[in-house]
Amino acid sequence: MTSPQDSPNPNNTHVAAATESGVDEETPLLVAETETETQPSDNNKPAPALNHRRRRRVVLFIFLIYFLLEFTAGLFIPGYYAILEERICHDAYSSSPAGEKDCKSPEVQGKIAALRGWQTTLEAIPGLVASVPFGILSDKWGRHRVLALAFIGGTLNTAWQIFVISARDICPVELVLLSPIFGLIGGGPAVIMAMIYTSLADIVPAESRANVFLQLTSLFIISDIASGPLAGLIMTKSIWAVVWLSLGLLCLDMFLAFCCPDTLSLVEKTSSQPQPISNGGHSATNGGDTTLEDDHHQTASSSPVRESLHRARKSLAEAWSFLSGHWHLLVLMLCFVFVVLSRLVQDMLLQYTTKRYNWSWGRASVLLTVRSVTMLVTLIVILPALSRFLTTRLRMSAVRKDLWIARATGIAGIVGALLIALAAKAPVLIIGLVVFAFNGGMAAVIRSLLSSLVEPHHFGTLNSLIGVLEMVGLMVAAPSLFQSLKLGLEMGGAWIGLPFFIAAGMISVSTFIIWFFPVREKDKVGEADD
């Protein structure tokens, strides 16, 4: 089971949604600390006048679904990999005496890394293929039905993985790589996140969406903080107990998804005026590129597949037109992708910790809660305070402020990754985790910087390009990064931290670009076009 929040796609980034909800280049990055002013554009139209109390109930219900999903993933992942390790170890030493089994050997750990790398790549495919068709279908069929369908696929995905690792005498462990096929039922984690963001965008007024999306991100971190220690506690008694508990909670969450109110019908009932409909967490207007009337005309006259092809052709044409005169922005986009890919090594922290310190998976999951706590403090305290200091005390512009925050978080990422890679003792690892957690805001800051350099009517194209680059980068880089973990395990010694050396290199490239990238605040992409 892959946490939807860990699936790189344009829907997972609350800053993108906030940007398209009326936050412009003069708005501080952490809008929770400031008041935003909406502009009279299509993507800033307020949501229909839905009863405040009812809207609050629906938002809280969606928050419950999201929290339970992320909490379940936090429970499942350490238990699943502990059982996967045991299964691979059993297969590798099936003919050896019990006392000679070494489940932390490079052979066993290398195979786990290889399986995880390919599974990460394969799980990105359903989201890449199915997100647009299911987004179109949600405009016709309702958000809640597509959300429920995606939960069915996710539950079957998880159930298949559990079946394979438990059926030692029937299934080779490599069959876990077939689990992403079930993502085609509903589109997988990418569509789940898309429907969650879209449902919230349907009913939350534009001036409040950024705050709601930030709350959603905080909710993810809180679920991570809560699930880690609980998983560790349960695993001291039974590893299988935490896996079965996770599957049960996932089934409960699927039931809640079926019961979720359809926000699209709520919008239609409360307003006769056309409203922007999000697809994958973004406004369907794409910053003014298209209108809802156009979407309804297209979806009413063609099938989701044909409409998907039509939108894909149109998006490619817009992307080429956008990039043809602004190739310098592609450098910043690639910089953003490097940062996102460097964060993929966080998925290796559990395995890295269990191998390097010969810890149990449960103990490692408890330790890594340190990272989640630091990320939460960074998000709600440190970055807002730094943002306020730079804008009020030093009187920096929004662009200049984002540049310096990106540089600072980049340096923190480099130092943190190197500390983790060289951490021969657990206390050094803890310090590295704390420092590395400050890098969590770098991707958001770079996206904010990119948004500050383009006109609002290019926001949709910009975020679409970033999303595609993320997805393609993930599919290409995931096997290589996990292979570097396998190679480091085989080399031994300090080389066990090889993936984190690579992450430090990626962040270094991005920080170098950010440090020397020439930014002229008054020259925004698109002004010449107008």
Short mmCIF file of C-alpha atoms in Angstrom, two decimals:
data_model
loop_
_atom_site.label_atom_id
_atom_site.label_comp_id
_atom_site.label_asym_id
_atom_site.label_seq_id
_atom_site.Cartn_x
_atom_site.Cartn_y
_atom_site.Cartn_z
CA MET A 1 0.00 0.00 0.00
CA THR A 2 1.44 3.34 -1.05
CA SER A 3 0.44 6.47 0.79
CA PRO A 4 -1.33 8.80 -1.67
CA GLN A 5 0.63 11.67 -0.25
CA ASP A 6 3.82 9.93 -1.36
CA SER A 7 2.66 9.57 -4.91
CA PRO A 8 4.22 12.43 -6.88
CA ASN A 9 1.53 14.00 -8.97
CA PRO A 10 0.19 17.50 -9.38
CA ASN A 11 -2.75 16.73 -7.12
CA ASN A 12 -0.58 16.02 -4.13
CA THR A 13 0.78 19.53 -3.81
CA HIS A 14 -1.33 21.82 -1.72
CA VAL A 15 0.67 24.82 -2.89
CA ALA A 16 -0.39 24.22 -6.48
CA ALA A 17 -4.00 24.16 -5.44
CA ALA A 18 -3.49 27.23 -3.34
CA THR A 19 -1.88 29.01 -6.26
CA GLU A 20 -4.82 28.33 -8.49
CA SER A 21 -7.19 29.42 -5.77
CA GLY A 22 -6.20 33.05 -5.90
CA VAL A 23 -2.78 33.24 -4.28
CA ASP A 24 -0.55 35.44 -6.42
CA GLU A 25 3.06 36.54 -6.47
CA GLU A 26 2.50 39.18 -3.81
CA THR A 27 1.07 36.65 -1.36
CA PRO A 28 3.46 35.17 1.22
CA LEU A 29 4.06 31.48 0.67
CA LEU A 30 2.49 30.35 3.94
CA VAL A 31 -0.91 31.90 3.45
CA ALA A 32 -2.18 30.51 6.73
CA GLU A 33 -0.39 33.42 8.35
CA THR A 34 -1.75 36.13 6.07
CA GLU A 35 -4.88 37.33 4.44
CA THR A 36 -5.17 36.73 0.72
CA GLU A 37 -7.02 38.94 -1.66
CA THR A 38 -8.91 37.30 -4.44
CA GLN A 39 -8.85 38.68 -7.93
CA PRO A 40 -11.83 38.83 -10.29
CA SER A 41 -10.84 35.84 -12.39
CA ASP A 42 -12.59 32.62 -13.20
CA ASN A 43 -10.58 30.53 -10.83
CA ASN A 44 -11.30 32.90 -7.95
CA LYS A 45 -15.08 32.68 -8.13
CA PRO A 46 -16.46 31.84 -4.72
CA ALA A 47 -18.06 28.50 -4.13
CA PRO A 48 -21.86 28.55 -4.17
CA ALA A 49 -23.64 29.72 -1.04
CA LEU A 50 -23.69 26.36 0.69
CA ASN A 51 -24.91 26.39 4.28
CA HIS A 52 -21.85 27.01 6.47
CA ARG A 53 -22.69 24.30 8.97
CA ARG A 54 -23.30 21.72 6.25
CA ARG A 55 -20.12 22.72 4.42
CA ARG A 56 -18.17 22.28 7.64
CA ARG A 57 -19.64 18.81 8.17
CA VAL A 58 -18.73 17.73 4.64
CA VAL A 59 -15.19 19.12 4.95
CA LEU A 60 -14.68 17.33 8.26
CA PHE A 61 -16.00 14.09 6.73
CA ILE A 62 -13.50 14.39 3.86
CA PHE A 63 -10.75 15.15 6.38
CA LEU A 64 -11.73 11.97 8.28
CA ILE A 65 -11.45 9.87 5.11
CA TYR A 66 -8.05 11.37 4.32
CA PHE A 67 -6.70 11.02 7.86
CA LEU A 68 -7.82 7.41 8.12
CA LEU A 69 -6.24 6.61 4.75
CA GLU A 70 -2.86 8.10 5.70
CA PHE A 71 -3.02 6.61 9.20
CA THR A 72 -3.69 3.20 7.67
CA ALA A 73 -0.72 3.58 5.32
CA GLY A 74 1.49 4.53 8.26
CA LEU A 75 0.48 1.34 10.06
CA PHE A 76 0.70 -0.93 7.02
CA ILE A 77 4.09 0.02 5.57
CA PRO A 78 6.41 -1.07 8.44
CA GLY A 79 4.39 -4.27 9.03
CA TYR A 80 4.31 -5.13 5.35
CA TYR A 81 8.05 -4.67 4.85
CA ALA A 82 8.83 -6.65 7.99
CA ILE A 83 6.81 -9.58 6.59
CA LEU A 84 8.30 -9.08 3.11
CA GLU A 85 11.77 -9.28 4.63
CA GLU A 86 10.83 -12.44 6.50
CA ARG A 87 9.39 -13.98 3.32
CA ILE A 88 12.46 -13.18 1.19
CA CYS A 89 14.73 -14.37 4.00
CA HIS A 90 12.79 -17.65 4.21
CA ASP A 91 13.09 -18.17 0.45
CA ALA A 92 16.82 -17.35 0.43
CA TYR A 93 17.68 -19.68 3.33
CA SER A 94 15.03 -22.36 2.87
CA SER A 95 17.68 -25.09 2.84
CA SER A 96 19.79 -23.64 5.66
CA PRO A 97 19.48 -24.31 9.39
CA ALA A 98 17.38 -21.77 11.26
CA GLY A 99 20.40 -20.41 13.12
CA GLU A 100 22.20 -19.51 9.91
CA LYS A 101 19.55 -17.20 8.51
CA ASP A 102 20.73 -13.62 8.09
CA CYS A 103 17.73 -11.48 7.15
CA LYS A 104 19.90 -8.35 7.13
CA SER A 105 22.30 -9.75 4.54
CA PRO A 106 22.92 -7.74 1.36
CA GLU A 107 21.20 -10.48 -0.65
CA VAL A 108 17.93 -10.19 1.26
CA GLN A 109 17.98 -6.40 1.67
CA GLY A 110 19.03 -5.91 -1.96
CA LYS A 111 16.05 -7.90 -3.19
CA ILE A 112 13.70 -5.85 -1.00
CA ALA A 113 15.17 -2.65 -2.46
CA ALA A 114 14.81 -3.93 -6.04
CA LEU A 115 11.18 -4.94 -5.49
CA ARG A 116 10.35 -1.61 -3.89
CA GLY A 117 11.98 0.34 -6.72
CA TRP A 118 10.05 -1.42 -9.45
CA GLN A 119 6.82 -1.35 -7.46
CA THR A 120 7.16 2.42 -7.01
CA THR A 121 7.61 2.83 -10.76
CA LEU A 122 4.72 0.53 -11.67
CA GLU A 123 2.38 2.21 -9.20
CA ALA A 124 2.89 5.51 -10.99
CA ILE A 125 1.52 4.12 -14.28
CA PRO A 126 -2.20 3.87 -13.34
CA GLY A 127 -2.18 7.47 -12.16
CA LEU A 128 -0.51 8.62 -15.36
CA VAL A 129 -2.93 6.67 -17.56
CA ALA A 130 -6.20 6.90 -15.68
CA SER A 131 -6.23 10.26 -13.87
CA VAL A 132 -7.68 12.30 -16.72
CA PRO A 133 -10.41 9.81 -17.77
CA PHE A 134 -11.59 9.37 -14.18
CA GLY A 135 -11.42 13.13 -13.65
CA ILE A 136 -13.75 13.59 -16.61
CA LEU A 137 -15.97 10.79 -15.34
CA SER A 138 -16.25 12.54 -11.97
CA ASP A 139 -17.75 15.57 -13.73
CA LYS A 140 -20.54 13.32 -15.03
CA TRP A 141 -20.84 10.59 -12.41
CA GLY A 142 -19.99 12.46 -9.21
CA ARG A 143 -16.88 12.77 -7.10
CA HIS A 144 -17.97 10.31 -4.43
CA ARG A 145 -18.52 7.46 -6.91
CA VAL A 146 -15.09 7.87 -8.50
CA LEU A 147 -13.54 8.18 -5.02
CA ALA A 148 -15.24 4.97 -3.91
CA LEU A 149 -14.10 3.20 -7.08
CA ALA A 150 -10.51 4.29 -6.47
CA PHE A 151 -10.76 2.95 -2.91
CA ILE A 152 -11.92 -0.41 -4.27
CA GLY A 153 -8.83 -0.58 -6.46
CA GLY A 154 -6.59 0.47 -3.57
CA THR A 155 -8.09 -2.11 -1.23
CA LEU A 156 -7.64 -4.89 -3.81
CA ASN A 157 -4.06 -3.71 -4.35
CA THR A 158 -3.31 -4.05 -0.64
CA ALA A 159 -5.14 -7.38 -0.33
CA TRP A 160 -3.13 -8.80 -3.24
CA GLN A 161 0.18 -7.83 -1.63
CA ILE A 162 -0.87 -9.49 1.64
CA PHE A 163 -1.96 -12.62 -0.22
CA VAL A 164 1.33 -12.95 -2.12
CA ILE A 165 3.62 -12.54 0.89
CA SER A 166 1.52 -14.97 2.94
CA ALA A 167 1.21 -17.70 0.27
CA ARG A 168 4.77 -19.00 0.49
CA ASP A 169 4.05 -22.32 -1.21
CA ILE A 170 1.87 -20.89 -3.98
CA CYS A 171 3.15 -17.49 -5.13
CA PRO A 172 6.65 -16.26 -5.89
CA VAL A 173 7.27 -13.04 -3.99
CA GLU A 174 7.84 -11.21 -7.28
CA LEU A 175 4.07 -11.39 -7.91
CA VAL A 176 3.65 -8.39 -5.60
CA LEU A 177 4.66 -6.38 -8.68
CA LEU A 178 1.24 -7.20 -10.17
CA SER A 179 -0.55 -5.24 -7.44
CA PRO A 180 -0.45 -1.91 -9.36
CA ILE A 181 -2.78 -3.48 -11.95
CA PHE A 182 -5.61 -2.97 -9.47
CA GLY A 183 -4.83 0.75 -9.63
CA LEU A 184 -6.55 0.78 -13.01
CA ILE A 185 -9.79 0.26 -11.06
CA GLY A 186 -10.45 3.86 -10.13
CA GLY A 187 -6.98 5.22 -10.92
CA GLY A 188 -5.18 4.46 -7.66
CA PRO A 189 -3.75 6.93 -5.12
CA ALA A 190 -3.47 9.73 -7.69
CA VAL A 191 -7.23 9.73 -8.29
CA ILE A 192 -8.01 9.40 -4.57
CA MET A 193 -6.03 12.57 -3.92
CA ALA A 194 -7.55 14.23 -6.98
CA MET A 195 -11.09 13.55 -5.75
CA ILE A 196 -10.28 14.72 -2.23
CA TYR A 197 -8.84 18.01 -3.45
CA THR A 198 -11.60 18.42 -6.04
CA SER A 199 -14.36 17.75 -3.51
CA LEU A 200 -12.91 20.37 -1.18
CA ALA A 201 -12.49 22.86 -4.03
CA ASP A 202 -16.15 22.33 -4.98
CA ILE A 203 -17.54 23.56 -1.68
CA VAL A 204 -14.82 25.70 -0.06
CA PRO A 205 -14.79 29.40 -1.05
CA ALA A 206 -11.73 30.48 -3.02
CA GLU A 207 -10.44 32.73 -0.26
CA SER A 208 -10.40 29.78 2.18
CA ARG A 209 -9.05 26.99 -0.05
CA ALA A 210 -5.36 27.66 0.58
CA ASN A 211 -5.89 27.38 4.34
CA VAL A 212 -7.91 24.19 3.94
CA PHE A 213 -5.23 22.59 1.76
CA LEU A 214 -2.54 23.52 4.29
CA GLN A 215 -4.68 21.93 7.00
CA LEU A 216 -4.89 18.80 4.87
CA THR A 217 -1.09 18.65 4.64
CA SER A 218 -0.80 19.10 8.39
CA LEU A 219 -3.31 16.30 8.84
CA PHE A 220 -1.03 14.00 6.82
CA ILE A 221 1.91 14.74 9.11
CA ILE A 222 -0.21 14.25 12.23
CA SER A 223 -1.38 10.86 10.94
CA ASP A 224 2.27 9.91 10.39
CA ILE A 225 3.15 10.96 13.94
CA ALA A 226 0.28 8.91 15.37
CA SER A 227 0.70 5.78 13.26
CA GLY A 228 4.47 5.25 13.71
CA PRO A 229 4.54 4.61 17.47
CA LEU A 230 1.31 2.59 17.33
CA ALA A 231 2.72 0.37 14.57
CA GLY A 232 5.87 -0.16 16.61
CA LEU A 233 3.86 -1.05 19.71
CA ILE A 234 1.64 -3.57 17.90
CA MET A 235 4.60 -5.13 16.09
CA THR A 236 6.23 -5.99 19.41
CA LYS A 237 3.31 -8.39 19.89
CA SER A 238 2.53 -9.51 16.34
CA ILE A 239 3.66 -8.30 12.93
CA TRP A 240 0.63 -9.80 11.22
CA ALA A 241 -1.70 -8.01 13.64
CA VAL A 242 -0.70 -4.59 12.32
CA VAL A 243 -1.14 -5.76 8.70
CA TRP A 244 -4.63 -7.17 9.30
CA LEU A 245 -5.58 -4.07 11.30
CA SER A 246 -4.46 -1.92 8.37
CA LEU A 247 -6.56 -3.91 5.92
CA GLY A 248 -9.58 -3.62 8.22
CA LEU A 249 -9.16 0.15 8.55
CA LEU A 250 -8.78 0.44 4.79
CA CYS A 251 -12.07 -1.42 4.30
CA LEU A 252 -13.69 0.95 6.81
CA ASP A 253 -12.32 3.92 4.90
CA MET A 254 -13.68 2.46 1.66
CA PHE A 255 -17.11 2.26 3.31
CA LEU A 256 -16.80 5.91 4.38
CA ALA A 257 -15.92 6.82 0.79
CA PHE A 258 -19.17 5.22 -0.35
CA CYS A 259 -21.01 7.33 2.26
CA CYS A 260 -19.26 10.57 1.33
CA PRO A 261 -21.66 13.31 0.12
CA ASP A 262 -21.23 14.20 -3.52
CA THR A 263 -19.92 17.76 -3.51
CA LEU A 264 -20.71 18.21 -7.19
CA SER A 265 -24.44 17.65 -6.60
CA LEU A 266 -24.28 19.98 -3.57
CA VAL A 267 -22.86 22.68 -5.80
CA GLU A 268 -25.50 22.13 -8.47
CA LYS A 269 -28.28 22.31 -5.89
CA THR A 270 -27.08 25.53 -4.33
CA SER A 271 -26.29 27.50 -7.44
CA SER A 272 -27.64 27.74 -10.95
CA GLN A 273 -24.48 29.55 -12.04
CA PRO A 274 -21.66 27.59 -13.75
CA GLN A 275 -18.86 26.86 -11.26
CA PRO A 276 -15.25 25.93 -11.90
CA ILE A 277 -14.86 22.17 -11.58
CA SER A 278 -11.49 20.86 -10.56
CA ASN A 279 -9.90 17.92 -12.24
CA GLY A 280 -7.20 16.37 -10.10
CA GLY A 281 -7.26 19.09 -7.54
CA HIS A 282 -6.90 21.94 -10.04
CA SER A 283 -9.40 24.32 -11.43
CA ALA A 284 -10.84 23.22 -14.70
CA THR A 285 -10.37 26.73 -15.92
CA ASN A 286 -6.63 26.21 -15.66
CA GLY A 287 -6.07 29.80 -14.85
CA GLY A 288 -8.40 31.02 -17.56
CA ASP A 289 -7.38 28.69 -20.37
CA THR A 290 -10.74 26.94 -20.67
CA THR A 291 -14.25 27.39 -19.34
CA LEU A 292 -16.70 25.07 -17.70
CA GLU A 293 -19.07 25.48 -20.59
CA ASP A 294 -16.38 24.15 -22.94
CA ASP A 295 -15.80 21.18 -20.65
CA HIS A 296 -19.49 20.36 -20.46
CA HIS A 297 -19.79 20.61 -24.23
CA GLN A 298 -16.87 18.26 -24.72
CA THR A 299 -17.91 15.74 -22.06
CA ALA A 300 -21.49 15.72 -23.23
CA SER A 301 -20.55 14.98 -26.83
CA SER A 302 -17.78 12.42 -26.37
CA SER A 303 -16.66 9.52 -24.22
CA PRO A 304 -14.14 9.99 -21.39
CA VAL A 305 -11.45 8.26 -23.47
CA ARG A 306 -12.02 10.49 -26.50
CA GLU A 307 -12.23 13.56 -24.30
CA SER A 308 -8.98 12.53 -22.59
CA LEU A 309 -7.22 12.34 -25.95
CA HIS A 310 -8.67 15.71 -26.93
CA ARG A 311 -7.46 17.31 -23.71
CA ALA A 312 -4.05 15.63 -24.03
CA ARG A 313 -3.56 17.06 -27.55
CA LYS A 314 -4.69 20.49 -26.41
CA SER A 315 -2.44 20.37 -23.34
CA LEU A 316 0.59 19.37 -25.43
CA ALA A 317 -0.02 22.26 -27.81
CA GLU A 318 -0.37 24.71 -24.93
CA ALA A 319 2.74 23.32 -23.21
CA TRP A 320 4.84 23.65 -26.35
CA SER A 321 3.60 27.19 -26.92
CA PHE A 322 4.38 28.06 -23.30
CA LEU A 323 7.90 26.59 -23.31
CA SER A 324 8.94 27.72 -26.79
CA GLY A 325 9.54 31.28 -25.60
CA HIS A 326 10.41 30.56 -21.97
CA TRP A 327 12.99 27.79 -21.87
CA HIS A 328 14.66 29.34 -18.83
CA LEU A 329 11.65 28.30 -16.70
CA LEU A 330 12.28 24.69 -17.65
CA VAL A 331 15.51 24.91 -15.65
CA LEU A 332 13.55 25.83 -12.53
CA MET A 333 11.02 23.06 -13.24
CA LEU A 334 13.81 20.49 -13.49
CA CYS A 335 15.21 21.94 -10.25
CA PHE A 336 11.81 21.29 -8.64
CA VAL A 337 11.75 17.71 -9.92
CA PHE A 338 15.25 17.04 -8.53
CA VAL A 339 14.04 18.14 -5.09
CA VAL A 340 10.94 15.92 -5.29
CA LEU A 341 12.99 12.90 -6.41
CA SER A 342 15.54 13.49 -3.64
CA ARG A 343 12.70 13.11 -1.15
CA LEU A 344 12.10 9.61 -2.51
CA VAL A 345 14.95 8.47 -0.26
CA GLN A 346 12.64 9.05 2.70
CA ASP A 347 10.88 5.85 1.62
CA MET A 348 14.19 4.05 2.20
CA LEU A 349 14.67 5.33 5.74
CA LEU A 350 12.92 2.39 7.38
CA GLN A 351 14.97 -0.21 5.53
CA TYR A 352 18.17 1.82 5.91
CA THR A 353 17.68 2.13 9.68
CA THR A 354 16.84 -1.54 10.23
CA LYS A 355 19.92 -2.63 8.27
CA ARG A 356 22.47 -0.11 9.56
CA TYR A 357 21.63 -0.48 13.25
CA ASN A 358 20.20 -4.00 13.10
CA TRP A 359 16.91 -2.73 14.50
CA SER A 360 13.45 -4.22 14.19
CA TRP A 361 11.02 -2.58 11.78
CA GLY A 362 8.81 -1.59 14.70
CA ARG A 363 11.61 0.21 16.51
CA ALA A 364 12.64 2.00 13.34
CA SER A 365 9.06 3.21 12.69
CA VAL A 366 8.98 4.78 16.18
CA LEU A 367 12.31 6.57 15.65
CA LEU A 368 11.26 8.02 12.33
CA THR A 369 8.41 9.80 14.09
CA VAL A 370 11.11 12.38 14.89
CA ARG A 371 11.12 13.33 11.22
CA SER A 372 7.34 13.80 11.13
CA VAL A 373 7.29 15.92 14.29
CA THR A 374 10.04 18.16 12.89
CA MET A 375 8.19 18.52 9.58
CA LEU A 376 5.03 19.56 11.41
CA VAL A 377 6.90 22.14 13.49
CA THR A 378 8.62 23.40 10.33
CA LEU A 379 5.33 23.75 8.49
CA ILE A 380 3.28 25.48 11.17
CA VAL A 381 5.94 27.42 13.12
CA ILE A 382 9.39 27.84 11.58
CA LEU A 383 8.60 28.61 7.93
CA PRO A 384 5.74 31.02 8.75
CA ALA A 385 8.01 32.83 11.23
CA LEU A 386 10.87 33.00 8.71
CA SER A 387 8.50 34.18 6.00
CA ARG A 388 7.14 36.92 8.30
CA PHE A 389 10.66 38.00 9.32
CA LEU A 390 11.86 38.32 5.73
CA THR A 391 8.81 40.27 4.58
CA THR A 392 8.25 42.54 7.60
CA ARG A 393 11.68 43.07 9.11
CA LEU A 394 13.87 42.82 6.01
CA ARG A 395 11.08 44.06 3.69
CA MET A 396 11.81 41.51 0.99
CA SER A 397 9.44 41.04 -1.93
CA ALA A 398 7.59 37.74 -2.28
CA VAL A 399 9.98 36.54 -5.01
CA ARG A 400 13.13 37.49 -3.10
CA LYS A 401 11.75 35.93 0.08
CA ASP A 402 10.99 32.65 -1.71
CA LEU A 403 14.50 32.62 -3.16
CA TRP A 404 16.14 32.90 0.24
CA ILE A 405 13.85 30.34 1.86
CA ALA A 406 14.58 27.94 -1.00
CA ARG A 407 18.31 28.46 -0.53
CA ALA A 408 18.09 27.92 3.23
CA THR A 409 15.98 24.77 2.93
CA GLY A 410 18.31 23.52 0.20
CA ILE A 411 21.36 23.84 2.46
CA ALA A 412 19.44 22.07 5.24
CA GLY A 413 18.61 19.25 2.83
CA ILE A 414 22.24 18.81 1.79
CA VAL A 415 23.55 18.79 5.37
CA GLY A 416 20.74 16.53 6.60
CA ALA A 417 21.17 13.97 3.80
CA LEU A 418 24.95 13.82 4.41
CA LEU A 419 24.43 13.38 8.17
CA ILE A 420 22.01 10.50 7.55
CA ALA A 421 24.38 8.90 5.05
CA LEU A 422 27.35 9.09 7.45
CA ALA A 423 25.40 8.33 10.66
CA ALA A 424 27.36 5.49 12.23
CA LYS A 425 25.44 6.02 15.49
CA ALA A 426 21.71 6.53 16.09
CA PRO A 427 22.10 10.00 17.74
CA VAL A 428 23.75 11.31 14.56
CA LEU A 429 20.88 9.84 12.56
CA ILE A 430 18.35 11.69 14.73
CA ILE A 431 20.19 14.98 14.18
CA GLY A 432 20.28 14.25 10.44
CA LEU A 433 16.53 13.51 10.38
CA VAL A 434 15.78 16.79 12.15
CA VAL A 435 17.93 18.83 9.76
CA PHE A 436 16.70 16.96 6.67
CA ALA A 437 13.08 17.62 7.67
CA PHE A 438 13.65 21.36 7.09
CA ASN A 439 14.11 20.52 3.40
CA GLY A 440 10.45 19.49 3.28
CA GLY A 441 9.43 23.04 2.40
CA MET A 442 11.83 23.46 -0.52
CA ALA A 443 9.56 21.97 -3.19
CA ALA A 444 6.65 24.16 -2.08
CA VAL A 445 8.83 27.28 -2.16
CA ILE A 446 10.14 26.51 -5.66
CA ARG A 447 6.59 25.97 -6.91
CA SER A 448 5.60 29.28 -5.35
CA LEU A 449 8.59 30.93 -7.04
CA LEU A 450 7.62 29.48 -10.41
CA SER A 451 4.06 30.72 -9.93
CA SER A 452 5.42 34.19 -9.15
CA LEU A 453 7.21 34.27 -12.52
CA VAL A 454 4.19 33.51 -14.71
CA GLU A 455 0.93 35.25 -15.36
CA PRO A 456 -2.23 33.73 -13.76
CA HIS A 457 -3.56 32.47 -17.10
CA HIS A 458 -0.45 30.23 -17.36
CA PHE A 459 -0.91 28.59 -13.93
CA GLY A 460 -2.74 25.57 -15.34
CA THR A 461 -0.12 24.91 -18.01
CA LEU A 462 2.71 25.40 -15.51
CA ASN A 463 1.30 22.95 -12.96
CA SER A 464 0.46 20.40 -15.66
CA LEU A 465 4.05 20.48 -16.92
CA ILE A 466 5.40 20.13 -13.40
CA GLY A 467 3.09 17.17 -12.78
CA VAL A 468 4.17 15.38 -15.95
CA LEU A 469 7.86 15.97 -15.19
CA GLU A 470 7.34 14.63 -11.65
CA MET A 471 5.60 11.49 -12.84
CA VAL A 472 8.10 10.73 -15.62
CA GLY A 473 11.01 11.50 -13.29
CA LEU A 474 9.62 9.13 -10.68
CA MET A 475 9.17 6.30 -13.17
CA VAL A 476 12.74 6.70 -14.43
CA ALA A 477 14.51 7.44 -11.16
CA ALA A 478 12.81 5.13 -8.64
CA PRO A 479 14.46 1.87 -9.83
CA SER A 480 17.86 3.60 -10.00
CA LEU A 481 17.61 5.06 -6.49
CA PHE A 482 16.52 1.78 -4.97
CA GLN A 483 19.25 0.04 -6.96
CA SER A 484 21.74 2.43 -5.33
CA LEU A 485 20.51 1.18 -1.95
CA LYS A 486 21.10 -2.39 -3.09
CA LEU A 487 24.58 -1.47 -4.33
CA GLY A 488 25.40 0.32 -1.07
CA LEU A 489 24.30 -2.71 0.94
CA GLU A 490 26.60 -4.92 -1.13
CA MET A 491 29.56 -2.55 -0.73
CA GLY A 492 28.99 -2.22 3.01
CA GLY A 493 30.51 0.26 5.44
CA ALA A 494 29.70 3.93 4.91
CA TRP A 495 28.44 3.07 1.41
CA ILE A 496 25.18 1.81 2.96
CA GLY A 497 24.17 5.46 2.87
CA LEU A 498 24.75 5.72 -0.89
CA PRO A 499 21.12 6.78 -1.70
CA PHE A 500 21.46 9.68 0.71
CA PHE A 501 24.74 10.76 -0.90
CA ILE A 502 22.84 10.80 -4.20
CA ALA A 503 19.98 12.77 -2.60
CA ALA A 504 22.51 15.29 -1.30
CA GLY A 505 23.87 15.60 -4.84
CA MET A 506 20.39 16.20 -6.29
CA ILE A 507 19.59 18.86 -3.71
CA SER A 508 23.01 20.44 -4.32
CA VAL A 509 22.22 20.81 -8.03
CA SER A 510 18.85 22.37 -7.23
CA THR A 511 20.34 24.71 -4.62
CA PHE A 512 23.10 25.79 -7.05
CA ILE A 513 20.47 26.60 -9.68
CA ILE A 514 18.34 28.52 -7.18
CA TRP A 515 21.35 30.44 -5.88
CA PHE A 516 22.49 31.69 -9.29
CA PHE A 517 19.25 31.68 -11.28
CA PRO A 518 18.64 35.22 -12.55
CA VAL A 519 15.19 36.34 -11.44
CA ARG A 520 13.80 39.67 -12.51
CA GLU A 521 10.71 40.26 -10.41
CA LYS A 522 9.06 42.68 -12.81
CA ASP A 523 9.42 40.48 -15.90
CA LYS A 524 6.74 37.85 -15.63
CA VAL A 525 6.16 35.20 -18.25
CA GLY A 526 3.10 36.02 -20.20
CA GLU A 527 3.24 39.81 -20.03
CA ALA A 528 4.75 39.95 -23.46
CA ASP A 529 2.03 37.68 -24.72
CA ASP A 530 -0.67 40.04 -23.58
#
